CSV table of C-alpha atoms in Angstrom, one decimal:
chain,number,residue,atom,x,y,z
A,1181,UNK,CA,137.7,143.2,155.5
A,1182,UNK,CA,140.0,143.3,158.3
A,1183,UNK,CA,140.9,146.9,159.9
A,1184,UNK,CA,144.3,148.0,160.6
A,1185,UNK,CA,145.6,147.8,164.0
A,1186,UNK,CA,145.6,151.3,165.7
A,1187,UNK,CA,149.4,150.9,166.9
A,1188,UNK,CA,150.3,150.2,163.6
A,1189,UNK,CA,152.9,153.1,162.2
A,1190,UNK,CA,152.4,154.6,158.9
A,1191,UNK,CA,155.6,154.2,156.6
A,1192,UNK,CA,157.9,157.7,156.7
A,1193,UNK,CA,157.3,159.8,153.4
A,1194,UNK,CA,161.0,158.5,152.4
A,1195,UNK,CA,160.2,154.8,152.6
A,1196,UNK,CA,156.8,155.4,150.5
A,1197,UNK,CA,159.0,157.3,147.9
A,1198,UNK,CA,161.5,154.6,147.7
A,1199,UNK,CA,158.7,152.0,147.3
A,1200,UNK,CA,157.1,153.9,144.6
A,1201,UNK,CA,160.3,154.1,142.8
A,1202,UNK,CA,160.5,150.6,143.3
A,1203,UNK,CA,157.5,149.8,141.8
A,1204,UNK,CA,157.7,152.2,138.9
A,1205,UNK,CA,161.5,150.4,138.1
A,1206,UNK,CA,159.6,146.8,138.0
A,1207,UNK,CA,156.8,148.0,135.7
A,1208,UNK,CA,159.4,150.0,133.6
A,1209,UNK,CA,161.2,146.7,133.2
A,1210,UNK,CA,158.1,145.1,132.3
A,1211,UNK,CA,157.7,147.6,129.4
A,1212,UNK,CA,161.1,146.6,128.4
A,1213,UNK,CA,160.3,142.9,128.5
A,1214,UNK,CA,157.1,143.6,126.2
A,1215,UNK,CA,159.2,145.7,123.7
A,1216,UNK,CA,162.1,142.9,123.8
A,1217,UNK,CA,158.9,140.1,123.3
A,1218,UNK,CA,157.9,142.1,120.4
A,1219,UNK,CA,161.6,142.1,118.7
A,1220,UNK,CA,161.6,138.5,119.0
A,1221,UNK,CA,158.3,138.0,117.3
A,1222,UNK,CA,159.1,140.4,114.6
A,1223,UNK,CA,162.5,138.4,113.6
A,1224,UNK,CA,160.6,135.4,113.6
A,1225,UNK,CA,158.2,136.5,111.3
A,1226,UNK,CA,160.7,137.9,109.0
A,1227,UNK,CA,162.6,134.7,108.9
A,1228,UNK,CA,159.4,133.0,108.0
A,1229,UNK,CA,158.3,135.5,105.4
A,1230,UNK,CA,161.8,135.2,103.9
A,1231,UNK,CA,161.4,131.7,103.1
A,1232,UNK,CA,158.1,132.5,101.6
A,1233,UNK,CA,159.4,135.3,99.6
A,1234,UNK,CA,162.4,133.6,98.2
A,1235,UNK,CA,159.9,130.6,96.8
A,1236,UNK,CA,157.6,132.9,94.9
A,1237,UNK,CA,158.7,131.7,91.8
A,1238,UNK,CA,157.9,128.4,92.8
A,1239,UNK,CA,154.3,129.6,93.3
A,1240,UNK,CA,154.3,131.6,90.4
A,1241,UNK,CA,154.8,128.3,88.4
A,1242,UNK,CA,152.5,126.5,89.8
A,1243,UNK,CA,149.5,129.1,89.0
A,1244,UNK,CA,150.9,129.4,85.7
A,1245,UNK,CA,150.4,126.1,84.2
A,1246,UNK,CA,147.2,124.2,83.4
A,1247,UNK,CA,147.1,123.0,86.9
A,1248,UNK,CA,146.0,126.4,88.2
A,1249,UNK,CA,142.4,124.6,88.4
A,1250,UNK,CA,143.3,121.7,90.8
A,1251,UNK,CA,142.2,121.9,94.7
A,1252,UNK,CA,146.2,121.9,95.9
A,1253,UNK,CA,147.1,124.8,93.7
A,1254,UNK,CA,144.0,126.7,95.0
A,1255,UNK,CA,144.4,125.5,98.7
A,1256,UNK,CA,148.1,126.8,98.3
A,1257,UNK,CA,147.2,130.3,97.2
A,1258,UNK,CA,144.6,130.8,99.8
A,1259,UNK,CA,146.8,129.3,102.6
A,1260,UNK,CA,149.9,131.7,101.5
A,1261,UNK,CA,147.3,134.4,101.0
A,1262,UNK,CA,145.8,134.0,104.5
A,1263,UNK,CA,149.5,133.8,105.8
A,1264,UNK,CA,150.8,136.8,104.2
A,1265,UNK,CA,147.6,138.8,106.1
A,1266,UNK,CA,148.3,137.0,109.1
A,1267,UNK,CA,152.0,138.1,109.3
A,1268,UNK,CA,150.8,141.8,108.3
A,1269,UNK,CA,148.6,141.8,111.1
A,1270,UNK,CA,151.3,140.4,113.4
A,1271,UNK,CA,153.7,143.4,112.2
A,1272,UNK,CA,150.7,145.8,113.0
A,1273,UNK,CA,150.4,144.7,116.5
A,1274,UNK,CA,154.4,144.5,117.1
A,1275,UNK,CA,154.3,148.3,115.7
A,1276,UNK,CA,151.6,149.2,118.2
A,1277,UNK,CA,153.5,147.6,121.3
A,1278,UNK,CA,156.9,149.5,120.4
A,1279,UNK,CA,155.2,152.8,119.1
A,1280,UNK,CA,156.3,155.6,121.6
A,1281,UNK,CA,153.7,157.0,123.9
A,1282,UNK,CA,153.7,160.2,125.8
A,1283,UNK,CA,151.6,160.0,128.9
A,1284,UNK,CA,148.9,162.2,127.0
A,1285,UNK,CA,146.3,160.7,129.3
A,1286,UNK,CA,148.3,161.1,132.5
A,1287,UNK,CA,147.9,164.2,134.8
A,1288,UNK,CA,150.7,166.9,133.9
A,1289,UNK,CA,153.8,166.3,136.3
A,1290,UNK,CA,157.3,167.1,137.0
A,1291,UNK,CA,158.8,163.4,136.7
A,1292,UNK,CA,157.7,162.5,133.1
A,1293,UNK,CA,159.9,163.6,130.6
A,1294,UNK,CA,157.6,164.7,128.2
A,1295,UNK,CA,155.8,166.7,130.7
A,1296,UNK,CA,158.9,168.3,131.8
A,1297,UNK,CA,160.1,169.5,128.2
A,1298,UNK,CA,156.7,171.0,127.5
A,1299,UNK,CA,156.4,172.7,131.0
A,1300,UNK,CA,159.5,174.0,131.4
A,1301,UNK,CA,161.2,173.5,128.0
A,1302,UNK,CA,165.3,174.6,128.7
A,1303,UNK,CA,164.4,176.5,132.0
A,1304,UNK,CA,166.1,174.0,134.1
A,1305,UNK,CA,166.5,176.6,136.9
A,1306,UNK,CA,162.8,176.8,137.3
A,1307,UNK,CA,162.5,173.2,137.3
A,1308,UNK,CA,165.0,172.7,140.1
A,1309,UNK,CA,163.0,175.2,142.2
A,1310,UNK,CA,159.7,173.6,141.4
A,1311,UNK,CA,161.3,170.7,142.6
A,1312,UNK,CA,163.0,171.9,145.4
A,1313,UNK,CA,159.8,173.3,146.9
A,1314,UNK,CA,157.6,170.1,146.4
A,1315,UNK,CA,156.6,168.5,149.8
A,1316,UNK,CA,156.8,164.8,150.4
A,1317,UNK,CA,153.0,164.6,149.7
A,1318,UNK,CA,153.6,166.2,146.5
A,1319,UNK,CA,156.4,163.9,145.7
A,1320,UNK,CA,154.3,160.6,146.3
A,1321,UNK,CA,151.4,161.9,144.6
A,1322,UNK,CA,153.5,162.5,141.1
A,1323,UNK,CA,155.3,159.2,141.6
A,1324,UNK,CA,152.3,157.5,142.2
A,1325,UNK,CA,150.6,159.0,139.1
A,1326,UNK,CA,153.6,157.9,137.0
A,1327,UNK,CA,153.2,154.2,138.7
A,1328,UNK,CA,149.7,154.3,137.4
A,1329,UNK,CA,150.3,155.6,134.1
A,1330,UNK,CA,153.4,153.5,133.5
A,1331,UNK,CA,151.3,150.1,134.3
A,1332,UNK,CA,148.4,151.3,131.9
A,1333,UNK,CA,151.1,151.3,129.3
A,1334,UNK,CA,152.7,147.8,130.4
A,1335,UNK,CA,149.2,146.6,130.1
A,1336,UNK,CA,148.6,147.8,126.8
A,1337,UNK,CA,152.1,146.7,125.0
A,1338,UNK,CA,151.7,142.9,126.7
A,1339,UNK,CA,148.1,143.1,125.4
A,1340,UNK,CA,149.8,143.6,121.8
A,1341,UNK,CA,152.5,141.1,122.5
A,1342,UNK,CA,150.0,138.7,123.6
A,1343,UNK,CA,148.0,139.2,120.2
A,1344,UNK,CA,150.9,139.2,118.0
A,1345,UNK,CA,152.1,136.0,119.7
A,1346,UNK,CA,148.6,134.4,118.6
A,1347,UNK,CA,148.9,135.6,115.4
A,1348,UNK,CA,152.3,134.4,115.0
A,1349,UNK,CA,151.1,130.7,115.8
A,1350,UNK,CA,148.5,131.1,113.3
A,1351,UNK,CA,150.9,132.2,110.8
A,1352,UNK,CA,153.0,129.4,111.6
A,1353,UNK,CA,150.2,126.7,111.1
A,1354,UNK,CA,149.3,128.7,107.5
A,1355,UNK,CA,153.3,128.6,106.9
A,1356,UNK,CA,153.3,124.9,107.6
A,1357,UNK,CA,150.2,124.4,105.5
A,1358,UNK,CA,151.6,126.3,102.6
A,1359,UNK,CA,155.0,124.3,102.7
A,1360,UNK,CA,153.0,120.7,102.7
A,1361,UNK,CA,150.9,121.5,99.9
A,1362,UNK,CA,153.1,123.3,97.8
A,1363,UNK,CA,155.7,119.9,98.2
A,1364,UNK,CA,152.6,117.7,97.5
A,1365,UNK,CA,151.7,119.9,94.6
A,1366,UNK,CA,155.5,119.3,93.3
A,1367,UNK,CA,155.5,115.7,94.0
A,1368,UNK,CA,152.2,115.3,92.2
A,1369,UNK,CA,153.9,116.8,89.1
A,1370,UNK,CA,157.2,115.2,89.3
A,1371,UNK,CA,157.4,112.5,86.3
């Protein structure tokens, strides 16, 4: 571990606050990116599900005849059922990603909107007085707490998106397997 050199100056408080604001902005951009990816995953899954839903009559026809006992029909039903479960799991992960979180774990502060509303209500005068009385060290602590909390939220959102993407990949494989199985059944039934 290297020790700081004795002639290294500590950055000014203004620079430190500016750095915290830049870091906070970058992390918030990562949160928006995770939410955008979650939206893409949701739309992609809706398109896949729309195709399956528009062909349920064909699946019902397969199940209503004497062919129900065939291995391909059972395989098709298992694949479609597993696909639906995987798709629902994906949507649960996507919703978990985009659901609002209001910093319940963070210390009460003066820079997060939920804490400001809870502490000050509509008393903007008291809020501006409290801000005006803050020292540079207090500002830095407030911003640092916000950076840590937003970082935790960004990691959580990206974790949900990663899991939703993996479920989507699994769903696509099940979707393709279901499609191939159903097409094979129809070809075998063709005169």
